[in-house]
Short mmCIF file of C-alpha atoms in Angstrom, two decimals:
data_model
loop_
_atom_site.label_atom_id
_atom_site.label_comp_id
_atom_site.label_asym_id
_atom_site.label_seq_id
_atom_site.Cartn_x
_atom_site.Cartn_y
_atom_site.Cartn_z
CA MET A 1005 -96.40 -44.80 -29.82
CA ASN A 1006 -97.52 -48.19 -28.73
CA GLU A 1007 -95.25 -50.69 -27.05
CA SER A 1008 -95.04 -53.22 -29.86
CA LEU A 1009 -93.94 -50.56 -32.36
CA LYS A 1010 -91.29 -49.31 -29.96
CA GLN A 1011 -90.08 -52.85 -29.46
CA SER A 1012 -89.92 -53.42 -33.18
CA LEU A 1013 -87.89 -50.22 -33.82
CA VAL A 1014 -85.44 -51.06 -31.04
CA GLU A 1015 -84.96 -54.54 -32.47
CA GLN A 1016 -84.28 -53.13 -35.93
CA PHE A 1017 -81.78 -50.59 -34.56
CA ARG A 1018 -80.02 -53.29 -32.55
CA ALA A 1019 -79.81 -55.51 -35.65
CA HIS A 1020 -78.38 -52.54 -37.60
CA LEU A 1021 -75.74 -51.91 -34.92
CA ASP A 1022 -74.72 -55.53 -34.99
CA THR A 1023 -73.91 -55.23 -38.66
CA LEU A 1024 -71.43 -52.34 -38.09
CA ASP A 1025 -67.65 -53.10 -37.85
CA ASP A 1026 -65.15 -51.50 -35.37
CA ASP A 1027 -63.93 -48.78 -37.74
CA THR A 1028 -67.40 -47.53 -38.39
CA GLU A 1029 -67.99 -47.48 -34.65
CA LEU A 1030 -64.87 -45.30 -34.08
CA GLU A 1031 -65.95 -42.91 -36.84
CA MET A 1032 -69.33 -42.52 -35.25
CA MET A 1033 -67.76 -41.75 -31.88
CA ALA A 1034 -65.54 -39.12 -33.47
CA ASP A 1035 -68.56 -37.61 -35.13
CA ALA A 1036 -70.33 -37.48 -31.79
CA ASP A 1037 -67.33 -35.64 -30.24
CA ALA A 1038 -67.27 -33.21 -33.16
CA ILE A 1039 -70.95 -32.51 -32.69
CA ALA A 1040 -70.36 -31.90 -28.98
CA ASP A 1041 -67.50 -29.51 -29.79
CA ALA A 1042 -69.64 -27.71 -32.28
CA ASP A 1043 -72.31 -27.33 -29.63
CA ALA A 1044 -69.76 -25.93 -27.25
CA ASP A 1045 -68.60 -23.40 -29.86
CA THR A 1046 -72.00 -22.19 -30.77
CA GLY A 1047 -73.48 -21.89 -27.28
CA THR A 1048 -72.50 -21.34 -23.63
CA ASP A 1049 -73.21 -24.08 -21.19
CA LEU A 1050 -73.35 -22.22 -17.83
CA HIS A 1051 -73.12 -25.40 -15.81
CA SER A 1052 -69.92 -26.49 -17.62
CA LEU A 1053 -68.58 -22.97 -17.32
CA TYR A 1054 -69.21 -22.96 -13.59
CA ILE A 1055 -67.43 -26.30 -13.23
CA GLU A 1056 -64.52 -25.01 -15.29
CA MET A 1057 -64.33 -21.85 -13.18
CA ALA A 1058 -64.40 -23.84 -9.97
CA ALA A 1059 -61.60 -26.09 -11.23
CA LEU A 1060 -59.62 -23.05 -12.34
CA ARG A 1061 -60.10 -21.36 -8.97
CA SER A 1062 -58.90 -24.48 -7.20
CA GLU A 1063 -55.90 -24.65 -9.49
CA VAL A 1064 -55.01 -20.98 -8.86
CA ARG A 1065 -55.33 -21.55 -5.12
CA THR A 1066 -52.98 -24.53 -5.34
CA GLU A 1067 -50.50 -22.54 -7.45
CA SER A 1068 -50.65 -19.62 -5.00
CA ARG A 1069 -49.87 -21.96 -2.15
CA LEU A 1070 -46.92 -23.36 -4.09
CA VAL A 1071 -45.62 -19.85 -4.87
CA LYS A 1072 -46.00 -18.86 -1.21
CA ASP A 1073 -44.12 -21.98 -0.09
CA THR A 1074 -41.38 -21.21 -2.60
CA LEU A 1075 -41.15 -17.59 -1.44
CA ASP A 1076 -40.93 -18.74 2.17
CA LEU A 1077 -38.16 -21.13 1.16
CA VAL A 1078 -36.27 -18.37 -0.69
CA ARG A 1079 -36.65 -16.02 2.30
CA ASP A 1080 -35.37 -18.76 4.58
CA VAL A 1081 -32.36 -19.44 2.34
CA VAL A 1082 -31.57 -15.71 2.00
CA GLY A 1083 -31.86 -15.33 5.78
CA ARG A 1084 -29.50 -18.23 6.36
CA ALA A 1085 -27.07 -16.86 3.78
CA GLU A 1086 -27.11 -13.46 5.53
CA THR A 1087 -26.48 -15.11 8.89
CA GLU A 1088 -23.67 -17.19 7.43
CA ARG A 1089 -22.13 -14.15 5.74
CA ALA A 1090 -22.25 -12.21 9.01
CA ARG A 1091 -20.66 -15.18 10.79
CA VAL A 1092 -17.88 -15.45 8.19
CA ALA A 1093 -17.29 -11.68 8.38
CA GLU A 1094 -17.06 -11.94 12.17
CA LEU A 1095 -14.60 -14.83 11.88
CA GLU A 1096 -12.53 -12.84 9.38
CA ARG A 1097 -12.50 -9.86 11.74
CA GLU A 1098 -11.38 -12.10 14.60
CA ALA A 1099 -8.73 -13.70 12.40
CA ALA A 1100 -7.46 -10.29 11.31
CA LEU A 1101 -7.08 -9.30 14.96
CA LEU A 1102 -5.55 -12.59 16.05
CA LYS A 1103 -3.07 -12.99 13.21
CA PRO A 1104 -0.58 -10.26 14.23
CA LEU A 1105 -0.68 -11.58 17.79
CA LEU A 1106 0.09 -15.11 16.61
CA ILE A 1107 2.97 -13.84 14.47
CA ASP A 1108 4.36 -11.99 17.51
CA LEU A 1109 4.01 -15.16 19.60
CA ILE A 1110 5.90 -17.11 16.95
CA GLU A 1111 8.69 -14.52 17.12
CA VAL A 1112 8.91 -15.13 20.88
CA ARG A 1113 8.91 -18.86 20.21
CA ASP A 1114 11.86 -18.33 17.84
CA ARG A 1115 13.83 -16.81 20.71
CA LEU A 1116 13.01 -19.73 22.98
CA ALA A 1117 13.96 -22.24 20.28
CA ALA A 1118 17.25 -20.40 19.74
CA GLY A 1119 17.88 -20.58 23.47
CA VAL A 1120 17.31 -24.33 23.53
CA ALA A 1121 19.51 -24.88 20.47
CA GLY A 1122 22.33 -22.59 21.54
CA PRO A 1123 24.99 -23.14 24.19
CA PRO A 1124 23.87 -22.63 27.80
CA PRO A 1125 25.40 -19.84 29.81
CA THR A 1126 28.36 -21.17 31.73
CA ALA A 1127 29.46 -20.02 35.11
CA ALA A 1128 33.05 -20.02 33.93
CA ALA A 1129 32.24 -17.65 31.10
CA SER A 1130 30.91 -14.89 33.28
CA PRO A 1131 31.91 -13.98 36.85
CA TRP A 1132 28.74 -11.90 37.14
CA TYR A 1133 26.62 -14.92 36.22
CA ARG A 1134 28.56 -17.09 38.65
CA ARG A 1135 27.89 -14.60 41.46
CA MET A 1136 24.21 -14.46 40.52
CA LEU A 1137 23.80 -18.24 40.68
CA ARG A 1138 25.71 -18.59 43.96
CA GLY A 1139 23.83 -20.96 46.22
CA ALA A 1140 21.17 -21.72 43.63
CA ASP A 1141 20.47 -25.33 42.89
CA THR A 1142 20.74 -25.17 39.14
CA THR A 1143 22.94 -26.44 36.34
CA ALA A 1144 23.25 -25.83 32.65
CA ASP A 1145 21.19 -28.94 31.97
CA ALA A 1146 18.41 -27.84 34.29
CA TRP A 1147 18.42 -24.42 32.65
CA ARG A 1148 18.15 -25.97 29.21
CA GLU A 1149 15.47 -28.39 30.38
CA GLY A 1150 13.44 -25.50 31.71
CA LEU A 1151 13.68 -23.71 28.40
CA ARG A 1152 12.71 -26.88 26.56
CA MET A 1153 9.65 -27.36 28.76
CA THR A 1154 8.59 -23.77 28.13
CA LEU A 1155 9.11 -24.26 24.41
CA ASN A 1156 7.04 -27.46 24.45
CA ARG A 1157 4.28 -25.67 26.31
CA PHE A 1158 4.44 -22.86 23.77
CA ASP A 1159 4.21 -25.28 20.87
CA ARG A 1160 1.25 -27.03 22.48
CA VAL A 1161 -0.63 -23.74 22.89
CA LEU A 1162 0.08 -22.85 19.27
CA ARG A 1163 -1.03 -26.31 18.12
CA GLU A 1164 -4.28 -25.96 20.06
CA ARG A 1165 -4.83 -22.70 18.19
CA GLY A 1166 -4.32 -24.47 14.87
CA VAL A 1167 -0.79 -23.13 14.36
CA VAL A 1168 1.58 -25.80 13.07
CA PRO A 1169 5.08 -25.60 11.59
CA VAL A 1170 5.53 -25.96 7.84
CA ASP A 1171 7.48 -29.06 6.87
CA VAL A 1172 9.84 -27.94 4.12
CA VAL A 1173 13.26 -29.50 4.75
CA SER A 1174 14.39 -32.12 2.21
CA LYS A 1175 11.43 -31.26 -0.01
CA PRO A 1176 11.30 -29.31 -3.27
CA PHE A 1177 11.26 -25.55 -2.68
CA ASP A 1178 7.75 -24.12 -2.76
CA PRO A 1179 7.61 -20.30 -2.95
CA ARG A 1180 4.10 -20.41 -1.53
CA LEU A 1181 5.42 -21.80 1.76
CA ALA A 1182 9.03 -20.66 1.98
CA ARG A 1183 11.33 -17.80 1.14
CA ALA A 1184 14.73 -18.58 -0.35
CA VAL A 1185 17.27 -16.65 1.71
CA GLY A 1186 20.30 -18.52 0.47
CA THR A 1187 21.56 -21.17 -1.90
CA ALA A 1188 24.16 -23.89 -1.48
CA ALA A 1189 25.55 -26.50 -3.82
CA ASP A 1190 25.36 -30.20 -3.05
CA ALA A 1191 25.88 -32.44 -6.08
CA GLY A 1192 24.39 -35.37 -4.19
CA LEU A 1193 21.06 -33.62 -3.88
CA GLU A 1194 18.48 -32.78 -6.51
CA ASN A 1195 18.37 -29.17 -7.64
CA GLY A 1196 15.76 -27.09 -5.83
CA ILE A 1197 15.63 -29.21 -2.70
CA VAL A 1198 15.46 -27.34 0.61
CA MET A 1199 18.67 -28.08 2.49
CA GLN A 1200 18.24 -26.05 5.63
CA GLU A 1201 15.54 -24.13 7.45
CA VAL A 1202 16.96 -20.89 8.81
CA ARG A 1203 13.65 -19.80 10.34
CA SER A 1204 10.56 -21.96 10.73
CA GLY A 1205 7.42 -21.24 8.78
CA PHE A 1206 3.94 -21.74 10.22
CA LEU A 1207 0.48 -22.54 8.96
CA TRP A 1208 -2.65 -21.40 10.74
CA GLU A 1209 -5.72 -23.52 10.06
CA GLY A 1210 -4.15 -24.55 6.76
CA GLU A 1211 -3.28 -21.01 5.67
CA LEU A 1212 0.21 -19.60 5.63
CA LEU A 1213 0.92 -17.49 8.69
CA ARG A 1214 4.62 -17.01 8.08
CA PRO A 1215 6.79 -18.47 5.33
CA ALA A 1216 9.89 -20.40 6.29
CA ASP A 1217 13.29 -18.91 5.48
CA VAL A 1218 15.27 -21.61 3.76
CA VAL A 1219 18.53 -22.42 2.02
CA VAL A 1220 17.97 -24.26 -1.25
CA ASN A 1221 20.24 -26.53 -3.24
CA LYS A 1222 21.33 -24.92 -6.49
CA THR A 1223 24.04 -26.86 -8.24
CA SER A 1224 23.97 -24.92 -11.50
CA GLN A 1225 25.27 -21.66 -10.03
CA MET B 88 -24.90 -0.86 -9.59
CA LYS B 89 -22.77 2.24 -8.98
CA ASP B 90 -19.28 2.12 -10.50
CA ILE B 91 -16.53 1.95 -7.94
CA ILE B 92 -13.29 3.82 -8.52
CA VAL B 93 -10.32 2.43 -6.64
CA GLY B 94 -6.97 4.08 -6.02
CA ILE B 95 -3.85 2.14 -6.90
CA ASP B 96 -0.31 2.82 -5.78
CA LEU B 97 1.67 0.92 -8.39
CA GLY B 98 5.01 1.05 -6.66
CA THR B 99 8.52 0.04 -7.58
CA THR B 100 8.86 -2.21 -4.55
CA ASN B 101 5.31 -2.71 -3.30
CA SER B 102 1.85 -1.93 -4.60
CA GLU B 103 -1.42 -1.25 -2.83
CA ILE B 104 -5.06 -0.79 -3.69
CA ALA B 105 -7.41 1.41 -1.70
CA LEU B 106 -11.01 2.50 -1.69
CA TYR B 107 -12.56 5.65 -0.30
CA ARG B 108 -15.65 4.64 1.63
CA ASP B 109 -17.47 5.70 4.76
CA GLY B 110 -15.62 8.98 4.63
CA ARG B 111 -12.11 7.61 4.74
CA PRO B 112 -9.61 5.80 2.54
CA GLU B 113 -9.22 2.11 3.26
CA VAL B 114 -6.32 0.05 1.99
CA LEU B 115 -7.72 -3.32 0.96
CA ALA B 116 -6.08 -6.49 2.25
CA ASP B 117 -5.87 -9.82 0.50
CA ASP B 118 -7.21 -13.08 1.94
CA ALA B 119 -4.10 -13.43 4.10
CA GLY B 120 -4.60 -9.96 5.56
CA ARG B 121 -1.67 -8.40 3.68
CA VAL B 122 -2.23 -4.83 2.55
CA THR B 123 0.93 -4.52 0.48
CA LEU B 124 1.65 -6.60 -2.57
CA PRO B 125 5.33 -6.85 -3.53
CA SER B 126 5.65 -5.63 -7.12
CA VAL B 127 7.26 -8.87 -8.20
CA VAL B 128 6.09 -11.34 -10.85
CA GLY B 129 7.48 -14.82 -11.40
CA ILE B 130 6.95 -18.26 -12.85
CA SER B 131 7.11 -21.22 -10.47
CA ASP B 132 8.71 -24.63 -11.10
CA ASP B 133 5.33 -26.00 -12.17
CA GLY B 134 4.77 -23.12 -14.60
CA ALA B 135 2.26 -21.26 -12.45
CA LEU B 136 2.22 -17.47 -12.44
CA LEU B 137 3.35 -16.05 -9.11
CA ILE B 138 2.56 -12.48 -8.16
CA GLY B 139 3.59 -10.70 -5.00
CA GLU B 140 5.14 -12.35 -2.00
CA GLU B 141 5.36 -15.81 -3.57
CA ALA B 142 7.28 -14.39 -6.53
CA ARG B 143 9.57 -12.46 -4.20
CA ASN B 144 10.20 -15.65 -2.19
CA GLN B 145 11.77 -17.33 -5.20
CA TYR B 146 13.75 -14.33 -6.52
CA LEU B 147 17.04 -15.43 -5.03
CA LEU B 148 16.65 -18.95 -6.39
CA HIS B 149 15.17 -18.18 -9.80
CA PRO B 150 16.06 -14.61 -10.81
CA GLU B 151 15.83 -15.67 -14.47
CA ARG B 152 12.11 -16.23 -14.14
CA THR B 153 11.29 -13.52 -11.66
CA VAL B 154 10.83 -9.84 -12.47
CA ARG B 155 10.92 -7.01 -9.97
CA SER B 156 11.12 -3.22 -10.10
CA VAL B 157 9.41 -3.27 -13.50
CA LYS B 158 8.19 0.24 -12.82
CA ARG B 159 11.67 1.50 -13.59
CA ARG B 160 11.35 0.13 -17.12
CA MET B 161 7.95 1.64 -17.83
CA GLY B 162 7.89 3.82 -20.93
CA ARG B 163 11.00 2.25 -22.39
CA ASP B 164 10.90 0.42 -25.67
CA GLU B 165 12.29 -2.82 -24.30
CA LYS B 166 11.17 -6.33 -23.46
CA VAL B 167 11.31 -8.12 -20.14
CA GLN B 168 12.36 -11.76 -20.10
CA LEU B 169 10.18 -13.93 -17.87
CA GLY B 170 10.82 -17.65 -18.23
CA ASP B 171 10.63 -18.61 -21.88
CA ARG B 172 8.66 -15.56 -22.96
CA GLU B 173 9.25 -11.88 -23.39
CA TYR B 174 6.81 -9.29 -22.15
CA THR B 175 6.54 -5.53 -22.33
CA PRO B 176 6.89 -3.67 -19.03
CA GLN B 177 3.21 -2.75 -19.39
CA GLU B 178 2.21 -6.42 -19.52
CA ILE B 179 4.19 -7.21 -16.38
CA SER B 180 2.68 -4.22 -14.58
CA ALA B 181 -0.75 -5.35 -15.80
CA MET B 182 -0.26 -8.67 -14.00
CA ILE B 183 0.30 -6.79 -10.76
CA LEU B 184 -2.67 -4.53 -11.43
CA ARG B 185 -4.87 -7.52 -12.25
CA ARG B 186 -3.92 -9.14 -8.94
CA LEU B 187 -4.76 -5.92 -7.10
CA LYS B 188 -8.07 -5.77 -8.97
CA GLU B 189 -8.87 -9.32 -7.84
CA ILE B 190 -8.06 -8.42 -4.24
CA ALA B 191 -10.42 -5.45 -4.41
CA GLU B 192 -13.20 -7.42 -6.06
CA THR B 193 -12.95 -10.15 -3.43
CA ARG B 194 -12.96 -7.58 -0.63
CA ILE B 195 -15.76 -5.40 -2.01
CA GLY B 196 -17.84 -8.17 -3.55
CA GLN B 197 -18.45 -6.47 -6.87
CA PRO B 198 -16.56 -5.90 -10.12
CA VAL B 199 -13.99 -3.13 -10.25
CA ARG B 200 -13.52 -1.46 -13.64
CA LYS B 201 -12.20 2.02 -12.92
CA ALA B 202 -9.09 3.17 -11.11
CA VAL B 203 -6.94 6.15 -10.31
CA ILE B 204 -3.32 5.06 -10.62
CA THR B 205 -0.54 7.04 -9.02
CA VAL B 206 2.86 7.62 -10.59
CA PRO B 207 5.96 9.48 -9.39
CA ALA B 208 5.89 13.20 -10.05
CA TYR B 209 8.97 12.92 -12.26
CA PHE B 210 7.34 10.37 -14.63
CA SER B 211 7.47 11.45 -18.29
CA ASP B 212 4.52 11.38 -20.67
CA ALA B 213 5.73 8.07 -22.11
CA GLN B 214 5.89 6.53 -18.65
CA ARG B 215 2.44 7.84 -17.79
CA GLN B 216 1.07 6.48 -21.07
CA ALA B 217 2.68 3.09 -20.36
CA THR B 218 1.03 3.07 -16.92
CA ARG B 219 -2.31 3.85 -18.54
CA GLU B 220 -1.81 0.99 -21.01
CA ALA B 221 -0.97 -1.38 -18.16
CA GLY B 222 -4.25 -0.47 -16.50
CA GLU B 223 -6.17 -1.11 -19.70
CA ILE B 224 -4.48 -4.50 -20.21
CA ALA B 225 -5.54 -5.40 -16.67
CA GLY B 226 -9.17 -4.60 -17.49
CA LEU B 227 -9.21 -1.27 -15.69
CA GLU B 228 -10.18 2.10 -17.06
CA PRO B 229 -7.60 4.51 -15.63
CA VAL B 230 -9.83 7.51 -15.01
CA ARG B 231 -6.84 9.53 -13.79
CA ILE B 232 -3.07 9.15 -13.62
CA LEU B 233 -2.20 11.03 -10.46
CA ASN B 234 1.14 12.24 -9.11
CA GLU B 235 2.01 10.34 -5.93
CA PRO B 236 2.72 13.45 -3.84
CA THR B 237 -0.58 14.93 -5.06
CA ALA B 238 -2.35 11.83 -3.82
CA ALA B 239 -0.55 12.15 -0.49
CA ALA B 240 -1.53 15.82 -0.26
CA LEU B 241 -5.16 15.04 -1.08
CA THR B 242 -5.22 12.39 1.64
CA TYR B 243 -3.78 14.92 4.06
CA GLU B 244 -6.31 17.54 3.04
CA ALA B 245 -9.12 15.03 3.42
CA GLY B 246 -8.45 15.08 7.12
CA GLN B 247 -6.06 12.21 7.42
CA HIS B 248 -3.37 14.08 9.28
CA GLU B 249 -0.68 11.63 8.41
CA GLY B 250 1.95 12.26 5.81
CA LYS B 251 5.40 11.35 4.86
CA GLY B 252 7.87 14.15 5.52
CA THR B 253 5.66 17.20 5.17
CA ALA B 254 6.91 20.76 5.37
CA GLU B 255 4.99 24.00 5.41
CA SER B 256 6.09 27.57 4.85
CA LEU B 257 4.41 30.73 3.62
CA GLY B 258 1.15 28.94 2.93
CA MET B 259 2.93 26.66 0.54
CA ARG B 260 3.60 23.03 1.28
CA CYS B 261 6.24 20.77 -0.06
CA TRP B 262 5.30 17.14 -0.03
CA GLN B 263 8.09 14.67 0.09
CA GLY B 264 7.45 10.99 -0.28
CA MET B 265 10.26 8.62 0.44
CA THR B 266 9.23 5.08 -0.33
CA GLY B 267 11.15 1.98 -1.39
CA ARG B 268 13.55 3.43 -3.91
CA VAL B 269 12.03 6.76 -4.80
CA PHE B 270 12.31 10.17 -3.30
CA ASP B 271 9.47 12.30 -4.59
CA ARG B 272 8.46 15.88 -4.05
CA LEU B 273 5.77 18.29 -5.19
CA GLY B 274 4.81 21.80 -4.19
CA ILE B 275 1.18 22.38 -3.27
CA LYS B 276 -0.48 25.76 -3.19
CA ASP B 277 -4.21 26.40 -3.07
CA GLY B 278 -4.85 22.76 -3.73
CA MET B 279 -2.79 22.75 -6.91
CA GLY B 280 0.41 20.81 -7.44
CA PHE B 281 3.45 22.45 -8.99
CA ALA B 282 7.18 21.96 -9.50
CA PRO B 283 7.17 18.17 -9.38
CA GLY B 284 10.54 16.54 -8.92
CA GLY B 285 12.37 13.76 -7.26
CA ASP B 286 15.12 11.24 -7.44
CA ARG B 287 14.79 7.56 -8.22
CA GLY B 288 17.89 6.57 -6.30
CA ARG B 289 17.27 8.38 -3.03
CA GLY B 290 14.69 6.18 -1.40
CA VAL B 291 15.15 4.23 1.78
CA GLU B 292 15.91 1.03 -0.12
CA PRO B 293 19.13 0.94 -2.17
CA LYS B 294 19.14 0.21 -5.90
CA HIS B 295 19.96 -3.33 -6.95
#
């Protein structure tokens, strides 16, 4: 085909294309895609297949990496949970061992507190005691002060261990913190208010170690 | 997961739940480390259900909404008043059993659905049936209702050489359990229990 003929055909085709509107153009493009799809259905393009396979392989590799990362994360979390569970179990074991000891210590503290609150031994009351203290530089006040200091030291040690007294007096009775060991009637007080603490209750790290023994106001007896 | 069968001592005064594992029975403690649960149920001022020590703590103040010793009413056709509502003895016992079940599940870390529940040797069929019903209400399948002295004898035979008032003569043992308010006895021969008997008023704790 000579050059002038080619030129003429191209010019005619260009003129034809210029006459087409946008819709026709879109239809032609869709037709072209359909033809390409038809080609793909009827035959196997090895080059395209190879590209697809390569892309697929890359995708699988990426997914595998993600799965591996996730598995590592799960293993890490499970490991941490196991460590934490073992730590909590160890703490519970320690607490179970320490709790009876703390309760015993509180019993001793009760005795000290009773000693501070009660009357001091007087020399006049007991000749034996008077003989025992002969020559000693002590008085009832010093004796009481000594007890008080020991009690304070005891309370500080308990506090450092997280053991604190339960505050129940003049508050509504709470069976979770106190045990009602008696009732009394006071019309000036609201029903169910704790009037007196017979024995102190204690919390250990927020949990009840020993309930308080209390006397509660009950006017409707 | 293998089904766990727990043993429950549903007592008049206190109750306990135990599990046989690692070759020995283990009484399971609650979060506070307490292995005995007072068999007392109550309703607090704010309407919350109290079971165990908390319920016992308020008994003196609110006896009208606290129930104890419900075991003595088991098998009777009567209702128990608790606050504004009436319950059967089985329902009250079920509350205690449910609490014990929760303790066990927390301690073991898996659901508990089956239990052996012990009853005094002198319990009648009606009382045993009521105990079974209480277990079912609590979501437990009572696989066996066992006489308390039999349970004690089995524990002894399992190698736990601890018992409450044991006697032995002529190859025959008499097991005597003296707990809160119940004196219980059962003869054991060749691993079999016989001649169960006892007295509800002869325990170490007086009747109220």
